[in-house]
Amino acid sequence: MKRHAAIAPALSLSAFLRALRERQSPAEFGLAAGPRRRTPGLRREEVAQLCGVSVTWYTWIEQGRDVSVSAATLARLARGLRLSRAERSYLFEVAGKRDPERPGSRDDPPDGVLACVDAINGPAYILDRAWNARRWNAKASRLFAGWLDVDGEKNLLRYIFLRLEARTLILVWTSRAHRVVAEFRAAVTGYSDDPDIRRLVDELRIGSSDFARCWETQGVLAREGGERAFNHPTMGLLHYQQVSLSLAGWPDYRLTMLLSAPTARKQ
């Protein structure tokens, strides 16, 4: 049973690579179709040459043998076969490996996609991979005093831990701040070598003892929605239901919406 479980990913990878190879057009890679081709698509030796791997090694992978395929090898296969973003993501998924390049993660969504916040009837904003606000609507600007209503710094973590306005605005600040740090750790675990994120964490550990304590607990939580309450300086006590979603095609960008919650529990 254990051996079958271990081999299953190799067989899934084998089937996917074989299907990819067979539906490629040799002409698109500058190769002559030739009258002697007995199978559709590319030959195994052609794939190996295009991807910079040995023919024997590629053959073993496509045969579903129980061999260890590195992330670097998968990246060469993805580039050599000119895989789409979805195909590359699936390749790494079935192989059980993390993509070192995270294709598209550095791409910015088009302005039209970011503008979706303007159609939301409630405070809404979009964060990038380092949790910088990249777009927000007018209601979010009015709600988040000291963050989205002023020029300059737009990082959510810096706002929560370095701005006094956040401690007044966010009810039960201590527990919310602790959870936010755990959510951030989970969200950026694949970017441990990102200099911007490392710089942000180092800065906050030095600049905020509260952040340092939260970070040292090693908490990891999924970014989830739920009830959110704020004590706004002019609008008073506000209750919302938070919904957080990844943008399709730009997984490092996160849309957060605060929807009215008329039946929210009063504090």
PDB file of C-alpha atoms in Angstrom:
ATOM      1  CA  MET A   1       0.000   0.000   0.000  1.00  0.00           C
ATOM      2  CA  LYS A   2       2.744   2.456   0.914  1.00  0.00           C
ATOM      3  CA  ARG A   3       4.643   1.746  -2.307  1.00  0.00           C
ATOM      4  CA  HIS A   4       1.520   2.304  -4.385  1.00  0.00           C
ATOM      5  CA  ALA A   5       0.955   5.644  -2.642  1.00  0.00           C
ATOM      6  CA  ALA A   6       4.551   6.689  -3.352  1.00  0.00           C
ATOM      7  CA  ILE A   7       4.344   5.734  -7.021  1.00  0.00           C
ATOM      8  CA  ALA A   8       0.985   7.426  -7.681  1.00  0.00           C
ATOM      9  CA  PRO A   9       2.481  10.938  -8.151  1.00  0.00           C
ATOM     10  CA  ALA A  10       5.111   9.513 -10.522  1.00  0.00           C
ATOM     11  CA  LEU A  11       2.394   7.914 -12.641  1.00  0.00           C
ATOM     12  CA  SER A  12       0.387  11.160 -12.717  1.00  0.00           C
ATOM     13  CA  LEU A  13       3.506  13.053 -13.779  1.00  0.00           C
ATOM     14  CA  SER A  14       4.233  10.378 -16.394  1.00  0.00           C
ATOM     15  CA  ALA A  15       0.762  10.622 -17.939  1.00  0.00           C
ATOM     16  CA  PHE A  16       0.845  14.413 -18.000  1.00  0.00           C
ATOM     17  CA  LEU A  17       4.284  14.645 -19.630  1.00  0.00           C
ATOM     18  CA  ARG A  18       3.409  12.035 -22.232  1.00  0.00           C
ATOM     19  CA  ALA A  19       0.215  13.897 -23.137  1.00  0.00           C
ATOM     20  CA  LEU A  20       2.126  17.189 -23.339  1.00  0.00           C
ATOM     21  CA  ARG A  21       4.795  15.685 -25.585  1.00  0.00           C
ATOM     22  CA  GLU A  22       2.294  14.046 -27.932  1.00  0.00           C
ATOM     23  CA  ARG A  23       0.286  17.208 -28.531  1.00  0.00           C
ATOM     24  CA  GLN A  24       3.263  19.461 -29.288  1.00  0.00           C
ATOM     25  CA  SER A  25       3.811  20.474 -32.900  1.00  0.00           C
ATOM     26  CA  PRO A  26       7.425  19.820 -33.993  1.00  0.00           C
ATOM     27  CA  ALA A  27       7.215  22.803 -36.350  1.00  0.00           C
ATOM     28  CA  GLU A  28       6.577  25.175 -33.420  1.00  0.00           C
ATOM     29  CA  PHE A  29       9.965  24.169 -32.038  1.00  0.00           C
ATOM     30  CA  GLY A  30      11.737  24.488 -35.386  1.00  0.00           C
ATOM     31  CA  LEU A  31      11.773  20.741 -35.975  1.00  0.00           C
ATOM     32  CA  ALA A  32      10.857  19.063 -39.243  1.00  0.00           C
ATOM     33  CA  ALA A  33       7.834  16.790 -39.008  1.00  0.00           C
ATOM     34  CA  GLY A  34       9.404  14.312 -41.445  1.00  0.00           C
ATOM     35  CA  PRO A  35       7.752  11.250 -42.995  1.00  0.00           C
ATOM     36  CA  ARG A  36       9.290   8.805 -40.510  1.00  0.00           C
ATOM     37  CA  ARG A  37       7.474  10.035 -37.408  1.00  0.00           C
ATOM     38  CA  ARG A  38       5.349   7.175 -36.139  1.00  0.00           C
ATOM     39  CA  THR A  39       3.795   9.014 -33.214  1.00  0.00           C
ATOM     40  CA  PRO A  40       2.231  12.469 -32.922  1.00  0.00           C
ATOM     41  CA  GLY A  41       4.086  15.321 -31.321  1.00  0.00           C
ATOM     42  CA  LEU A  42       7.702  15.341 -30.224  1.00  0.00           C
ATOM     43  CA  ARG A  43      10.028  12.398 -29.691  1.00  0.00           C
ATOM     44  CA  ARG A  44      11.433  11.778 -26.224  1.00  0.00           C
ATOM     45  CA  GLU A  45      14.951  12.600 -27.349  1.00  0.00           C
ATOM     46  CA  GLU A  46      13.693  15.900 -28.764  1.00  0.00           C
ATOM     47  CA  VAL A  47      12.037  16.825 -25.481  1.00  0.00           C
ATOM     48  CA  ALA A  48      15.226  15.937 -23.632  1.00  0.00           C
ATOM     49  CA  GLN A  49      17.276  18.142 -25.936  1.00  0.00           C
ATOM     50  CA  LEU A  50      14.833  21.064 -25.719  1.00  0.00           C
ATOM     51  CA  CYS A  51      14.718  20.846 -21.937  1.00  0.00           C
ATOM     52  CA  GLY A  52      18.396  20.221 -21.262  1.00  0.00           C
ATOM     53  CA  VAL A  53      18.028  16.824 -19.592  1.00  0.00           C
ATOM     54  CA  SER A  54      19.401  13.415 -20.542  1.00  0.00           C
ATOM     55  CA  VAL A  55      17.279  11.190 -22.751  1.00  0.00           C
ATOM     56  CA  THR A  56      17.559   8.341 -20.253  1.00  0.00           C
ATOM     57  CA  TRP A  57      16.449  10.512 -17.337  1.00  0.00           C
ATOM     58  CA  TYR A  58      13.501  11.969 -19.240  1.00  0.00           C
ATOM     59  CA  THR A  59      12.472   8.483 -20.396  1.00  0.00           C
ATOM     60  CA  TRP A  60      12.474   7.218 -16.814  1.00  0.00           C
ATOM     61  CA  ILE A  61      10.320  10.138 -15.709  1.00  0.00           C
ATOM     62  CA  GLU A  62       7.816   9.610 -18.510  1.00  0.00           C
ATOM     63  CA  GLN A  63       7.736   5.888 -17.816  1.00  0.00           C
ATOM     64  CA  GLY A  64       6.628   6.652 -14.264  1.00  0.00           C
ATOM     65  CA  ARG A  65       9.636   5.080 -12.597  1.00  0.00           C
ATOM     66  CA  ASP A  66      10.074   5.748  -8.891  1.00  0.00           C
ATOM     67  CA  VAL A  67      12.804   8.374  -9.302  1.00  0.00           C
ATOM     68  CA  SER A  68      13.262  11.687  -7.554  1.00  0.00           C
ATOM     69  CA  VAL A  69      12.560  14.640  -9.855  1.00  0.00           C
ATOM     70  CA  SER A  70      13.948  17.945  -8.603  1.00  0.00           C
ATOM     71  CA  ALA A  71      12.200  21.301  -8.840  1.00  0.00           C
ATOM     72  CA  ALA A  72      15.035  22.491 -11.105  1.00  0.00           C
ATOM     73  CA  THR A  73      14.363  19.638 -13.538  1.00  0.00           C
ATOM     74  CA  LEU A  74      10.644  20.432 -13.559  1.00  0.00           C
ATOM     75  CA  ALA A  75      11.469  24.075 -14.285  1.00  0.00           C
ATOM     76  CA  ARG A  76      13.621  23.034 -17.268  1.00  0.00           C
ATOM     77  CA  LEU A  77      10.773  20.855 -18.565  1.00  0.00           C
ATOM     78  CA  ALA A  78       8.299  23.720 -18.186  1.00  0.00           C
ATOM     79  CA  ARG A  79      10.539  26.162 -20.046  1.00  0.00           C
ATOM     80  CA  GLY A  80      11.567  23.700 -22.746  1.00  0.00           C
ATOM     81  CA  LEU A  81       7.981  22.660 -23.491  1.00  0.00           C
ATOM     82  CA  ARG A  82       6.776  26.287 -23.282  1.00  0.00           C
ATOM     83  CA  LEU A  83       4.074  25.455 -20.789  1.00  0.00           C
ATOM     84  CA  SER A  84       1.333  27.906 -19.987  1.00  0.00           C
ATOM     85  CA  ARG A  85       1.018  29.238 -16.456  1.00  0.00           C
ATOM     86  CA  ALA A  86      -1.750  26.743 -15.668  1.00  0.00           C
ATOM     87  CA  GLU A  87       0.204  23.822 -17.177  1.00  0.00           C
ATOM     88  CA  ARG A  88       3.336  24.741 -15.236  1.00  0.00           C
ATOM     89  CA  SER A  89       1.388  25.018 -12.003  1.00  0.00           C
ATOM     90  CA  TYR A  90      -0.163  21.590 -12.614  1.00  0.00           C
ATOM     91  CA  LEU A  91       3.241  20.076 -13.465  1.00  0.00           C
ATOM     92  CA  PHE A  92       4.649  21.068 -10.079  1.00  0.00           C
ATOM     93  CA  GLU A  93       1.429  20.087  -8.312  1.00  0.00           C
ATOM     94  CA  VAL A  94       1.363  16.500  -9.618  1.00  0.00           C
ATOM     95  CA  ALA A  95       5.101  16.161  -8.944  1.00  0.00           C
ATOM     96  CA  GLY A  96       4.616  17.340  -5.353  1.00  0.00           C
ATOM     97  CA  LYS A  97       7.226  20.091  -5.674  1.00  0.00           C
ATOM     98  CA  ARG A  98       7.255  23.830  -5.015  1.00  0.00           C
ATOM     99  CA  ASP A  99       7.900  25.961  -8.074  1.00  0.00           C
ATOM    100  CA  PRO A 100      11.050  28.028  -7.322  1.00  0.00           C
ATOM    101  CA  GLU A 101      10.076  30.695  -9.811  1.00  0.00           C
ATOM    102  CA  ARG A 102       6.359  30.986  -9.022  1.00  0.00           C
ATOM    103  CA  PRO A 103       5.440  32.065 -12.571  1.00  0.00           C
ATOM    104  CA  GLY A 104       3.452  35.261 -12.762  1.00  0.00           C
ATOM    105  CA  SER A 105       3.882  36.084  -9.085  1.00  0.00           C
ATOM    106  CA  ARG A 106       5.790  39.241  -9.974  1.00  0.00           C
ATOM    107  CA  ASP A 107       3.253  40.342 -12.570  1.00  0.00           C
ATOM    108  CA  ASP A 108       0.882  43.130 -11.602  1.00  0.00           C
ATOM    109  CA  PRO A 109      -2.812  42.614 -12.360  1.00  0.00           C
ATOM    110  CA  PRO A 110      -4.198  44.957 -15.024  1.00  0.00           C
ATOM    111  CA  ASP A 111      -5.704  48.166 -13.755  1.00  0.00           C
ATOM    112  CA  GLY A 112      -9.132  46.926 -14.768  1.00  0.00           C
ATOM    113  CA  VAL A 113      -8.787  43.969 -12.405  1.00  0.00           C
ATOM    114  CA  LEU A 114      -7.630  46.141  -9.506  1.00  0.00           C
ATOM    115  CA  ALA A 115     -10.552  48.476 -10.152  1.00  0.00           C
ATOM    116  CA  CYS A 116     -12.967  45.745  -9.060  1.00  0.00           C
ATOM    117  CA  VAL A 117     -12.849  47.275  -5.560  1.00  0.00           C
ATOM    118  CA  ASP A 118     -14.843  50.249  -6.858  1.00  0.00           C
ATOM    119  CA  ALA A 119     -17.800  47.974  -7.605  1.00  0.00           C
ATOM    120  CA  ILE A 120     -17.967  46.603  -4.059  1.00  0.00           C
ATOM    121  CA  ASN A 121     -20.578  48.111  -1.743  1.00  0.00           C
ATOM    122  CA  GLY A 122     -18.406  48.203   1.328  1.00  0.00           C
ATOM    123  CA  PRO A 123     -14.782  48.848   2.287  1.00  0.00           C
ATOM    124  CA  ALA A 124     -12.508  46.819   0.004  1.00  0.00           C
ATOM    125  CA  TYR A 125      -8.798  46.713  -0.737  1.00  0.00           C
ATOM    126  CA  ILE A 126      -6.247  44.560  -2.551  1.00  0.00           C
ATOM    127  CA  LEU A 127      -2.925  43.516  -0.997  1.00  0.00           C
ATOM    128  CA  ASP A 128       0.141  42.291  -2.862  1.00  0.00           C
ATOM    129  CA  ARG A 129       2.492  39.515  -1.732  1.00  0.00           C
ATOM    130  CA  ALA A 130       4.182  41.775   0.850  1.00  0.00           C
ATOM    131  CA  TRP A 131       0.784  43.012   2.068  1.00  0.00           C
ATOM    132  CA  ASN A 132       1.086  46.450   0.568  1.00  0.00           C
ATOM    133  CA  ALA A 133      -2.290  47.928  -0.374  1.00  0.00           C
ATOM    134  CA  ARG A 134      -2.316  48.272  -4.159  1.00  0.00           C
ATOM    135  CA  ARG A 135      -5.889  49.455  -4.638  1.00  0.00           C
ATOM    136  CA  TRP A 136      -8.768  50.417  -2.347  1.00  0.00           C
ATOM    137  CA  ASN A 137     -12.140  52.080  -2.637  1.00  0.00           C
ATOM    138  CA  ALA A 138     -13.445  55.268  -1.029  1.00  0.00           C
ATOM    139  CA  LYS A 139     -15.172  53.427   1.825  1.00  0.00           C
ATOM    140  CA  ALA A 140     -11.933  51.675   2.766  1.00  0.00           C
ATOM    141  CA  SER A 141     -10.159  55.013   2.727  1.00  0.00           C
ATOM    142  CA  ARG A 142     -12.701  56.480   5.152  1.00  0.00           C
ATOM    143  CA  LEU A 143     -12.580  53.462   7.457  1.00  0.00           C
ATOM    144  CA  PHE A 144      -8.831  52.976   7.791  1.00  0.00           C
ATOM    145  CA  ALA A 145      -7.744  56.299   9.251  1.00  0.00           C
ATOM    146  CA  GLY A 146      -3.991  56.675   9.143  1.00  0.00           C
ATOM    147  CA  TRP A 147      -3.494  54.007   6.492  1.00  0.00           C
ATOM    148  CA  LEU A 148      -5.577  54.348   3.336  1.00  0.00           C
ATOM    149  CA  ASP A 149      -6.654  57.958   3.848  1.00  0.00           C
ATOM    150  CA  VAL A 150      -3.154  59.459   3.825  1.00  0.00           C
ATOM    151  CA  ASP A 151      -0.221  59.614   1.429  1.00  0.00           C
ATOM    152  CA  GLY A 152       2.839  57.469   1.978  1.00  0.00           C
ATOM    153  CA  GLU A 153       3.140  54.062   3.648  1.00  0.00           C
ATOM    154  CA  LYS A 154       0.525  51.502   2.581  1.00  0.00           C
ATOM    155  CA  ASN A 155       1.782  48.280   4.185  1.00  0.00           C
ATOM    156  CA  LEU A 156      -0.862  46.645   6.363  1.00  0.00           C
ATOM    157  CA  LEU A 157       1.600  45.238   8.918  1.00  0.00           C
ATOM    158  CA  ARG A 158       3.402  48.538   9.348  1.00  0.00           C
ATOM    159  CA  TYR A 159       0.032  50.201   9.877  1.00  0.00           C
ATOM    160  CA  ILE A 160      -1.123  47.691  12.497  1.00  0.00           C
ATOM    161  CA  PHE A 161       2.114  47.661  14.486  1.00  0.00           C
ATOM    162  CA  LEU A 162       3.632  51.108  13.954  1.00  0.00           C
ATOM    163  CA  ARG A 163       0.637  53.456  13.815  1.00  0.00           C
ATOM    164  CA  LEU A 164      -1.223  54.438  16.995  1.00  0.00           C
ATOM    165  CA  GLU A 165      -4.434  54.942  14.991  1.00  0.00           C
ATOM    166  CA  ALA A 166      -4.639  51.194  14.358  1.00  0.00           C
ATOM    167  CA  ARG A 167      -4.654  50.333  18.067  1.00  0.00           C
ATOM    168  CA  THR A 168      -7.616  52.658  18.559  1.00  0.00           C
ATOM    169  CA  LEU A 169      -9.487  51.635  15.430  1.00  0.00           C
ATOM    170  CA  ILE A 170      -9.231  47.828  15.674  1.00  0.00           C
ATOM    171  CA  LEU A 171     -11.249  46.355  18.519  1.00  0.00           C
ATOM    172  CA  VAL A 172      -9.466  43.646  20.494  1.00  0.00           C
ATOM    173  CA  TRP A 173      -6.234  44.810  18.868  1.00  0.00           C
ATOM    174  CA  THR A 174      -3.952  42.342  20.674  1.00  0.00           C
ATOM    175  CA  SER A 175      -5.683  39.171  19.476  1.00  0.00           C
ATOM    176  CA  ARG A 176      -6.241  40.528  15.980  1.00  0.00           C
ATOM    177  CA  ALA A 177      -2.589  41.586  15.656  1.00  0.00           C
ATOM    178  CA  HIS A 178      -1.411  38.140  16.805  1.00  0.00           C
ATOM    179  CA  ARG A 179      -3.608  36.440  14.225  1.00  0.00           C
ATOM    180  CA  VAL A 180      -2.524  38.766  11.416  1.00  0.00           C
ATOM    181  CA  VAL A 181       1.140  37.890  11.999  1.00  0.00           C
ATOM    182  CA  ALA A 182       0.337  34.163  11.902  1.00  0.00           C
ATOM    183  CA  GLU A 183      -1.602  34.670   8.660  1.00  0.00           C
ATOM    184  CA  PHE A 184       1.275  36.627   7.154  1.00  0.00           C
ATOM    185  CA  ARG A 185       3.797  33.911   8.060  1.00  0.00           C
ATOM    186  CA  ALA A 186       1.623  31.302   6.348  1.00  0.00           C
ATOM    187  CA  ALA A 187       1.114  33.500   3.283  1.00  0.00           C
ATOM    188  CA  VAL A 188       4.818  34.209   2.668  1.00  0.00           C
ATOM    189  CA  THR A 189       6.283  30.819   3.566  1.00  0.00           C
ATOM    190  CA  GLY A 190       7.124  30.245  -0.113  1.00  0.00           C
ATOM    191  CA  TYR A 191       9.054  33.514  -0.300  1.00  0.00           C
ATOM    192  CA  SER A 192      11.664  33.103   2.406  1.00  0.00           C
ATOM    193  CA  ASP A 193      14.319  34.419   0.020  1.00  0.00           C
ATOM    194  CA  ASP A 194      12.355  37.497  -1.069  1.00  0.00           C
ATOM    195  CA  PRO A 195      14.474  40.512  -0.011  1.00  0.00           C
ATOM    196  CA  ASP A 196      11.464  42.837   0.343  1.00  0.00           C
ATOM    197  CA  ILE A 197       9.679  40.485   2.719  1.00  0.00           C
ATOM    198  CA  ARG A 198      12.814  39.738   4.725  1.00  0.00           C
ATOM    199  CA  ARG A 199      13.472  43.475   5.026  1.00  0.00           C
ATOM    200  CA  LEU A 200       9.893  44.074   6.184  1.00  0.00           C
ATOM    201  CA  VAL A 201      10.057  41.371   8.852  1.00  0.00           C
ATOM    202  CA  ASP A 202      13.451  42.569  10.113  1.00  0.00           C
ATOM    203  CA  GLU A 203      12.228  46.153  10.278  1.00  0.00           C
ATOM    204  CA  LEU A 204       9.102  45.232  12.208  1.00  0.00           C
ATOM    205  CA  ARG A 205      10.966  42.986  14.647  1.00  0.00           C
ATOM    206  CA  ILE A 206      13.213  45.931  15.494  1.00  0.00           C
ATOM    207  CA  GLY A 207      10.534  48.613  15.422  1.00  0.00           C
ATOM    208  CA  SER A 208       7.753  46.807  17.301  1.00  0.00           C
ATOM    209  CA  SER A 209       8.201  44.599  20.345  1.00  0.00           C
ATOM    210  CA  ASP A 210       4.616  43.419  19.844  1.00  0.00           C
ATOM    211  CA  PHE A 211       5.397  42.200  16.344  1.00  0.00           C
ATOM    212  CA  ALA A 212       8.608  40.565  17.556  1.00  0.00           C
ATOM    213  CA  ARG A 213       6.703  38.616  20.223  1.00  0.00           C
ATOM    214  CA  CYS A 214       4.030  37.528  17.745  1.00  0.00           C
ATOM    215  CA  TRP A 215       6.641  36.486  15.169  1.00  0.00           C
ATOM    216  CA  GLU A 216       8.627  34.435  17.665  1.00  0.00           C
ATOM    217  CA  THR A 217       5.579  32.312  18.540  1.00  0.00           C
ATOM    218  CA  GLN A 218       5.892  30.700  15.060  1.00  0.00           C
ATOM    219  CA  GLY A 219       2.109  30.794  14.653  1.00  0.00           C
ATOM    220  CA  VAL A 220       0.736  29.781  11.244  1.00  0.00           C
ATOM    221  CA  LEU A 221      -2.895  30.370  10.284  1.00  0.00           C
ATOM    222  CA  ALA A 222      -4.863  30.516   7.054  1.00  0.00           C
ATOM    223  CA  ARG A 223      -6.147  33.947   6.130  1.00  0.00           C
ATOM    224  CA  GLU A 224      -9.844  33.638   6.858  1.00  0.00           C
ATOM    225  CA  GLY A 225     -12.813  35.923   7.086  1.00  0.00           C
ATOM    226  CA  GLY A 226     -15.227  36.435   9.914  1.00  0.00           C
ATOM    227  CA  GLU A 227     -16.590  39.199  12.072  1.00  0.00           C
ATOM    228  CA  ARG A 228     -14.539  42.386  12.282  1.00  0.00           C
ATOM    229  CA  ALA A 229     -15.294  45.342  14.546  1.00  0.00           C
ATOM    230  CA  PHE A 230     -13.849  48.852  14.543  1.00  0.00           C
ATOM    231  CA  ASN A 231     -14.132  51.869  16.786  1.00  0.00           C
ATOM    232  CA  HIS A 232     -13.925  54.668  14.240  1.00  0.00           C
ATOM    233  CA  PRO A 233     -13.115  58.176  15.523  1.00  0.00           C
ATOM    234  CA  THR A 234     -16.037  59.779  13.656  1.00  0.00           C
ATOM    235  CA  MET A 235     -18.346  56.933  12.588  1.00  0.00           C
ATOM    236  CA  GLY A 236     -18.334  55.128  15.943  1.00  0.00           C
ATOM    237  CA  LEU A 237     -18.657  51.378  16.455  1.00  0.00           C
ATOM    238  CA  LEU A 238     -18.763  49.477  13.153  1.00  0.00           C
ATOM    239  CA  HIS A 239     -19.317  45.766  12.515  1.00  0.00           C
ATOM    240  CA  TYR A 240     -18.468  43.951   9.296  1.00  0.00           C
ATOM    241  CA  GLN A 241     -18.191  40.446   7.910  1.00  0.00           C
ATOM    242  CA  GLN A 242     -14.796  40.059   6.248  1.00  0.00           C
ATOM    243  CA  VAL A 243     -14.337  38.016   3.082  1.00  0.00           C
ATOM    244  CA  SER A 244     -10.855  37.467   1.632  1.00  0.00           C
ATOM    245  CA  LEU A 245     -10.171  36.004  -1.817  1.00  0.00           C
ATOM    246  CA  SER A 246      -7.165  35.422  -4.067  1.00  0.00           C
ATOM    247  CA  LEU A 247      -7.333  36.993  -7.515  1.00  0.00           C
ATOM    248  CA  ALA A 248      -7.602  34.362 -10.228  1.00  0.00           C
ATOM    249  CA  GLY A 249      -4.427  34.480 -12.298  1.00  0.00           C
ATOM    250  CA  TRP A 250      -2.565  36.516  -9.665  1.00  0.00           C
ATOM    251  CA  PRO A 251      -2.455  34.268  -6.569  1.00  0.00           C
ATOM    252  CA  ASP A 252      -0.147  36.632  -4.686  1.00  0.00           C
ATOM    253  CA  TYR A 253      -2.809  39.340  -4.733  1.00  0.00           C
ATOM    254  CA  ARG A 254      -5.576  39.194  -2.177  1.00  0.00           C
ATOM    255  CA  LEU A 255      -8.917  40.998  -2.274  1.00  0.00           C
ATOM    256  CA  THR A 256     -10.418  41.786   1.129  1.00  0.00           C
ATOM    257  CA  MET A 257     -14.026  42.928   1.425  1.00  0.00           C
ATOM    258  CA  LEU A 258     -15.789  44.175   4.544  1.00  0.00           C
ATOM    259  CA  LEU A 259     -19.487  43.547   4.109  1.00  0.00           C
ATOM    260  CA  SER A 260     -22.192  44.953   6.318  1.00  0.00           C
ATOM    261  CA  ALA A 261     -23.125  42.687   9.214  1.00  0.00           C
ATOM    262  CA  PRO A 262     -26.448  43.930  10.652  1.00  0.00           C
ATOM    263  CA  THR A 263     -26.850  40.892  12.893  1.00  0.00           C
ATOM    264  CA  ALA A 264     -23.284  41.019  14.252  1.00  0.00           C
ATOM    265  CA  ARG A 265     -22.856  40.412  17.955  1.00  0.00           C
ATOM    266  CA  LYS A 266     -22.673  43.665  19.862  1.00  0.00           C
ATOM    267  CA  GLN A 267     -19.653  44.228  22.049  1.00  0.00           C
TER     268      GLN A 267
END
